[in-house]
One Martini backbone bead per residue (centre of mass of N, CA, C, O) as a GRO file, in nm:
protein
  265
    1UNK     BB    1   3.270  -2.081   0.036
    2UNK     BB    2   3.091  -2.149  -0.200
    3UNK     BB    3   2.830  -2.170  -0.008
    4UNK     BB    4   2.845  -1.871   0.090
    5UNK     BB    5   2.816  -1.725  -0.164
    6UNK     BB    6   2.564  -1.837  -0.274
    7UNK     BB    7   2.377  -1.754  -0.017
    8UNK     BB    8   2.448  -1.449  -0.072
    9UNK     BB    9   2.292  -1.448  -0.350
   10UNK     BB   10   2.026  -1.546  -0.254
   11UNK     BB   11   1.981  -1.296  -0.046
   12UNK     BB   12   2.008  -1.060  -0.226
   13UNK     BB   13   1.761  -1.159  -0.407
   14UNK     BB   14   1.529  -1.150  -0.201
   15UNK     BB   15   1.599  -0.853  -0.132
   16UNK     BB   16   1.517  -0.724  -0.404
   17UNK     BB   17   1.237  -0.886  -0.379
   18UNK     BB   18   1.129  -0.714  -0.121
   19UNK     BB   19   1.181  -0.405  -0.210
   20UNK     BB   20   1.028  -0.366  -0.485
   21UNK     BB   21   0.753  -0.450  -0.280
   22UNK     BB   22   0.841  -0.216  -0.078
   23UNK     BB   23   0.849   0.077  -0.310
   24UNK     BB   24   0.594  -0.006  -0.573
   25UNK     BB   25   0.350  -0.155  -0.392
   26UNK     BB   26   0.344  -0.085  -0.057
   27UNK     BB   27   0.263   0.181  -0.094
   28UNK     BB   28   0.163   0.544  -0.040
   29UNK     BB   29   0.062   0.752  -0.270
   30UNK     BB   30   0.135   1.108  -0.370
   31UNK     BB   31   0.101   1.121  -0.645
   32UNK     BB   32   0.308   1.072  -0.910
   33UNK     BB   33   0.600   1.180  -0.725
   34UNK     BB   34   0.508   1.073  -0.447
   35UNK     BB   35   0.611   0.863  -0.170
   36UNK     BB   36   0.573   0.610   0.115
   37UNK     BB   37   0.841   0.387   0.140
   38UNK     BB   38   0.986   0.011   0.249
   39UNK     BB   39   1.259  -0.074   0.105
   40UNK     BB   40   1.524  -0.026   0.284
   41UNK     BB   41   1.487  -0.266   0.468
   42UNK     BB   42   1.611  -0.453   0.287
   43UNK     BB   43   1.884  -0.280   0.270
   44UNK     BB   44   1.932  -0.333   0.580
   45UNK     BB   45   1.918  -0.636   0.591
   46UNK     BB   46   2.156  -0.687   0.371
   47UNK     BB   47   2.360  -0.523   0.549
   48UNK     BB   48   2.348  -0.728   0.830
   49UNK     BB   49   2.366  -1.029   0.671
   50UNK     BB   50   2.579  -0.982   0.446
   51UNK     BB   51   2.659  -0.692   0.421
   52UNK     BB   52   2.804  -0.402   0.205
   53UNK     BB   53   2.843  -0.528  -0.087
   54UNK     BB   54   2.536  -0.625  -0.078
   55UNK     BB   55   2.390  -0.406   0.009
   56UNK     BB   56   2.482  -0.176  -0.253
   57UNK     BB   57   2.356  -0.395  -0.472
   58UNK     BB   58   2.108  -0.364  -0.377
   59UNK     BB   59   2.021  -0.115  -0.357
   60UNK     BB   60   2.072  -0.049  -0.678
   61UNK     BB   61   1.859  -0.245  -0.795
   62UNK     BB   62   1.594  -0.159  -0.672
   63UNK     BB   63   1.593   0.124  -0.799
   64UNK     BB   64   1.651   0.043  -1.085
   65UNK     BB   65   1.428  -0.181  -1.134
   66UNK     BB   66   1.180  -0.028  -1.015
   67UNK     BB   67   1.185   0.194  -1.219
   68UNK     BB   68   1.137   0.006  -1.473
   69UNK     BB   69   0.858  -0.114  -1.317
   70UNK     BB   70   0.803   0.196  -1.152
   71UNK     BB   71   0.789   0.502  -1.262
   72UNK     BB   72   0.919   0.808  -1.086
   73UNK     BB   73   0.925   1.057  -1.278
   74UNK     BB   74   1.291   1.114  -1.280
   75UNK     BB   75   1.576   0.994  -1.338
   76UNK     BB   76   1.848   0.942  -1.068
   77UNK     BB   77   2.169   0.909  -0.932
   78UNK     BB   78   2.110   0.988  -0.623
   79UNK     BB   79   1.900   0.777  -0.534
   80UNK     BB   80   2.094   0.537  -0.595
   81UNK     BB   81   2.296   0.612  -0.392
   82UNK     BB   82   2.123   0.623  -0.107
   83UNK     BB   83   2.057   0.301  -0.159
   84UNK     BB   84   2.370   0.255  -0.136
   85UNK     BB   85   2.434   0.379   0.132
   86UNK     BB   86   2.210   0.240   0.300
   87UNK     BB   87   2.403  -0.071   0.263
   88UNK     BB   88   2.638   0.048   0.430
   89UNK     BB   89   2.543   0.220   0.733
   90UNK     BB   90   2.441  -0.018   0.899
   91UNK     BB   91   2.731  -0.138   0.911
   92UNK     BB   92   2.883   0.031   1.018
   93UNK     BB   93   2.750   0.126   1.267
   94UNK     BB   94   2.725  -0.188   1.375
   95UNK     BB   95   3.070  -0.184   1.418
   96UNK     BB   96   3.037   0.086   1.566
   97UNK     BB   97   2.778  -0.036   1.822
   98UNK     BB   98   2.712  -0.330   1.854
   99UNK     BB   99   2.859  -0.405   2.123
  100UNK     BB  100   2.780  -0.173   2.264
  101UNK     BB  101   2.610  -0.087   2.614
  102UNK     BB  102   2.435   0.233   2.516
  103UNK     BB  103   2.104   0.229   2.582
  104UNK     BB  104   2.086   0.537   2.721
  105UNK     BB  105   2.211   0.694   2.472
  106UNK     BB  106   2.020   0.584   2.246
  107UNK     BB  107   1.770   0.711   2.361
  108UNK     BB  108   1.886   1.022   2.389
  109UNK     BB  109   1.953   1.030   2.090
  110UNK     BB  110   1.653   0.941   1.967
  111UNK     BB  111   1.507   1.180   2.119
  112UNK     BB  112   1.705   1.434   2.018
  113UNK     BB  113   1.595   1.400   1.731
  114UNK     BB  114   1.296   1.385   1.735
  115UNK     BB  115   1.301   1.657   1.891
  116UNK     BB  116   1.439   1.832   1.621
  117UNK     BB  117   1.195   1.749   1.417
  118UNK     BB  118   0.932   1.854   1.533
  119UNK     BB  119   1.041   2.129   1.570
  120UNK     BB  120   1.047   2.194   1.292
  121UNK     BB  121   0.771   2.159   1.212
  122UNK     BB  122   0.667   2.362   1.411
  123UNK     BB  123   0.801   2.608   1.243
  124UNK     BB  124   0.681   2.577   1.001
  125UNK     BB  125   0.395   2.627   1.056
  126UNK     BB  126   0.425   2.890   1.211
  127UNK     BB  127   0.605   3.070   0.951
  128UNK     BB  128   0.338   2.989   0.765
  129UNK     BB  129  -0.006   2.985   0.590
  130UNK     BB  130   0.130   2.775   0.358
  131UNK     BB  131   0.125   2.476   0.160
  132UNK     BB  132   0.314   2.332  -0.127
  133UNK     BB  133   0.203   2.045  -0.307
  134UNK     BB  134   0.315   1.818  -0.503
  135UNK     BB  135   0.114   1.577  -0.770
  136UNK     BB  136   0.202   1.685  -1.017
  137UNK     BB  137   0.160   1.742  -1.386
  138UNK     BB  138   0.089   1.932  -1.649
  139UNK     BB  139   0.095   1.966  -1.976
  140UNK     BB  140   0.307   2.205  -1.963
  141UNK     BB  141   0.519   2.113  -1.731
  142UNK     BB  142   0.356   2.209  -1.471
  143UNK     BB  143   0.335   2.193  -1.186
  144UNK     BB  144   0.037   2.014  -0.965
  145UNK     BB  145  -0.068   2.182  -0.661
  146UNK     BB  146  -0.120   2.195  -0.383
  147UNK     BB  147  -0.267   2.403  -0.115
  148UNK     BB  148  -0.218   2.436   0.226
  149UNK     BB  149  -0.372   2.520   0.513
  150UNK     BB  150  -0.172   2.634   0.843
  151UNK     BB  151  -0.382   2.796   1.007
  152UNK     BB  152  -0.515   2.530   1.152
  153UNK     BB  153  -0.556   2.299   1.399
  154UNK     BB  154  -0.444   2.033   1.233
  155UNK     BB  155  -0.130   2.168   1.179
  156UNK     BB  156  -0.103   2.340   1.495
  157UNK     BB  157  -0.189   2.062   1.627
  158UNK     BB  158  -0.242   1.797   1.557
  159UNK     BB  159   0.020   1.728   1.385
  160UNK     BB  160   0.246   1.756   1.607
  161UNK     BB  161   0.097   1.527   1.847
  162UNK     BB  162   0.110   1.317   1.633
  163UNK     BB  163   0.463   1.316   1.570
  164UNK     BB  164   0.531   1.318   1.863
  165UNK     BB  165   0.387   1.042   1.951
  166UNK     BB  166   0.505   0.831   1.706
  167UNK     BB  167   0.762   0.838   1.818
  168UNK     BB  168   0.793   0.856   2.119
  169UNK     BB  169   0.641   0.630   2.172
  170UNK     BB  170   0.821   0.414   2.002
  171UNK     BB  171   1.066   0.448   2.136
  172UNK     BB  172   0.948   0.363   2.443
  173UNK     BB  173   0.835   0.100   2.362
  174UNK     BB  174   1.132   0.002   2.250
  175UNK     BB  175   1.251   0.000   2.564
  176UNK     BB  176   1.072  -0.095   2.750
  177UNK     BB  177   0.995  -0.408   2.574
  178UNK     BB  178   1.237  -0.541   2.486
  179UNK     BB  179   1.179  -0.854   2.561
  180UNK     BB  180   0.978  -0.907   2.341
  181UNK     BB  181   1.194  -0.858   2.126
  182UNK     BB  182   1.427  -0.982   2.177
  183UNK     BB  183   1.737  -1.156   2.057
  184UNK     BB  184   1.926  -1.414   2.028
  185UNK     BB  185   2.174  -1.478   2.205
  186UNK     BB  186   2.476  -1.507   2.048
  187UNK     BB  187   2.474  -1.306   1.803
  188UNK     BB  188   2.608  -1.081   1.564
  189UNK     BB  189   2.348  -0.891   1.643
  190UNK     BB  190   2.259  -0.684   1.763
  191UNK     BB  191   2.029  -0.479   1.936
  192UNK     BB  192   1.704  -0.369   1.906
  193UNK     BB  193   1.818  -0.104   1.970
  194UNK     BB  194   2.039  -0.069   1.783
  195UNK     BB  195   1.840  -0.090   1.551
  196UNK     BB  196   1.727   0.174   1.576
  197UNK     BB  197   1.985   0.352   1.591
  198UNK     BB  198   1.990   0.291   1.284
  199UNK     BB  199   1.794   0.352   1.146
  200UNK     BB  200   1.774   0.617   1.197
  201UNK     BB  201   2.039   0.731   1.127
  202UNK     BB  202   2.019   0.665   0.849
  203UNK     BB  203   1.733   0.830   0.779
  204UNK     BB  204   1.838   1.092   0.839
  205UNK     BB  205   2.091   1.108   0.670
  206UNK     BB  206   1.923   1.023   0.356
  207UNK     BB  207   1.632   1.076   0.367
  208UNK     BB  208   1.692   1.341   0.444
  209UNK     BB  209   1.954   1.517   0.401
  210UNK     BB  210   1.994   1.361   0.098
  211UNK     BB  211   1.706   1.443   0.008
  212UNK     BB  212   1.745   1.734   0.006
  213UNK     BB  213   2.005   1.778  -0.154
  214UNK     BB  214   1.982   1.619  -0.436
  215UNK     BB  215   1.752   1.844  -0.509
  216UNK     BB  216   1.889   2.083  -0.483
  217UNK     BB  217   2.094   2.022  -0.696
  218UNK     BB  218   1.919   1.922  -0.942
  219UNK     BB  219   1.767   2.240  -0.928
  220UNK     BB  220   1.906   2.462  -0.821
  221UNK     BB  221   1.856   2.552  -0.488
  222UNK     BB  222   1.916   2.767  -0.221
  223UNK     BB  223   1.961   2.649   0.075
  224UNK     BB  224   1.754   2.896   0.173
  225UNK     BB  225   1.561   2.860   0.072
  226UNK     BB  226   1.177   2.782   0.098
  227UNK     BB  227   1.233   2.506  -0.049
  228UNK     BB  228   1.422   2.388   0.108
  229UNK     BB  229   1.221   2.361   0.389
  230UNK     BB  230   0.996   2.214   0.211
  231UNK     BB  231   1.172   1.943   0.190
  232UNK     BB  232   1.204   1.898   0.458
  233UNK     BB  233   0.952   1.896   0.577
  234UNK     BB  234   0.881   1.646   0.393
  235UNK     BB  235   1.099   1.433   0.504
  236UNK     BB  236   1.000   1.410   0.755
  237UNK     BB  237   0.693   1.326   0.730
  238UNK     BB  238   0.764   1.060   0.589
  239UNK     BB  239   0.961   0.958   0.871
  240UNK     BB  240   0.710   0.905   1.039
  241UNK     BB  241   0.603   0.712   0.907
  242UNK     BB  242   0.864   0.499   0.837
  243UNK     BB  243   1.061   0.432   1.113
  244UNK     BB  244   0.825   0.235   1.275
  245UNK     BB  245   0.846   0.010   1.001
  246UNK     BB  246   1.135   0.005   0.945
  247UNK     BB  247   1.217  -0.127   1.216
  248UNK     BB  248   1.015  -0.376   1.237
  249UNK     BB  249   1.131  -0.508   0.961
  250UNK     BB  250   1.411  -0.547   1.081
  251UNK     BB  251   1.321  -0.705   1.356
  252UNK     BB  252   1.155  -0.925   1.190
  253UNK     BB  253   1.397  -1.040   1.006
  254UNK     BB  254   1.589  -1.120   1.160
  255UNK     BB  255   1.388  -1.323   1.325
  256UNK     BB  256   1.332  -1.486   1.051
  257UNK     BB  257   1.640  -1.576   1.004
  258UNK     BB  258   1.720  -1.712   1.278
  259UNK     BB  259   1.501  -1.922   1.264
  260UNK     BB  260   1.586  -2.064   0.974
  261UNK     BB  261   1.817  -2.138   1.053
  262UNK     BB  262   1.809  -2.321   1.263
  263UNK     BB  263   1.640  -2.525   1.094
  264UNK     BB  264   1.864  -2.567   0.890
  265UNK     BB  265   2.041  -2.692   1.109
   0.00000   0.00000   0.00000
């Protein structure tokens, strides 16, 4: 029992310090106070392997740490619920879904997210003329915004097929080339389709729609208002890019998991 708290509390620490670096330092950077950061896997990670108390205590670590380490923006502890729920997620849903055989249901469901996210991403961008992103803030303390033309073909064509492409071909990548992927059987952990099927569904869940609540509330911005559609189209954005980089590091970290278990055995 000692000795397995004792590995739960080394792993909970590496999984922090996996975090961190991919949070903080591996990431995108978009002006000052936006990036797209790829730290949730590690608490993805944490959730799956040591369960949902260790994963929500990493959670709040990465995020309070990073913040000391590399702080973006202001301090707000609704991010850090994000991160600790993040840690709790993966594990509920791997509970209700980890074992049961619904690969053609998992498929349709996130086909069918990623369709509705597409179509609003180009409902927005057909439904206004221009775009303005935050890039951070000048001396008087107004915000130092982009302003983007959406009437070009990058916007109205390239941008669509791109977000179209790198969802629905990665999703049916993940499907169809299963075998290539698959983790060794009789293990407590998920399947690789279910494994993407619990990433997408975290990441719509908090990245996106608790992305966007906690920002509504901070800001005190009505839910109907233009700003908060473009808080939506901004967290989809970074989720296009975000899910299958999140996705290959949960399913690369399990297998490099249980390769390690069994050396160590």
């Amino acid at each position: 029992m000692q000795q397995k708290i004792i590995r739960q509390i080394t792993l909970s620490a590496m999984f922090i310090a996996m975090g961190l670096i991919f949070d903080r330092l591996l990431m995108i950077p978009l002006g000052e106070v936006n990036r797209i950061a790829f730290g949730s896997s590690a608490v993805v990670l944490a959730s799956l392997i040591v369960g949902p108390i260790y994963g929500i205590i990493v959670g709040a670590f990465v995020d309070i740490f990073g913040f000391m380490l590399n702080s973006v923006g202001t301090y707000t502890p609704f991010v850090t619920f994000g991160y600790m729920a993040m840690g709790l997620f993966p594990w509920f849903l791997h509970k209700a879904f980890g074992k049961a055989s619904f690969t053609n249901l998992f498929q349709s469901v996130s086909l069918g997210f990623i369709a509705l996210l597409v179509a609003y991403s180009v409902w927005f961008i057909y439904s206004r003329t221009d775009y303005g992103f935050t890039i951070g803030f000048n001396e008087d303390g107004s915000p130092n915004r982009l302003i983007l033309d959406l009437t070009t073909p990058l916007f109205r064509v390239i941008f669509p097929l791109v977000a179209f492409s790198i969802l629905v071909g990665f999703s049916l990548w993940m499907f169809r080339f299963q075998t290539r992927l698959r983790l060794p059987e009789n293990t407590r952990f998920p399947s690789v389709q279910t494994i993407t099927f619990i990433v997408l569904v975290s990441e719509v869940l908090i990245g996106i729609i608790w992305g966007v609540q906690w920002r509504v509330w901070y800001f005190q911005i009505p839910q109907t208002s233009a700003t908060t559609a473009i808080f939506y189209f901004n967290q989809i954005a970074f989720f296009i890019v975000r899910f299958p980089v999140i996705s290959m590091m949960v399913i690369y970290g399990i297998k490099t998991y249980l390769r390690t278990t069994n050396i160590v055995k």
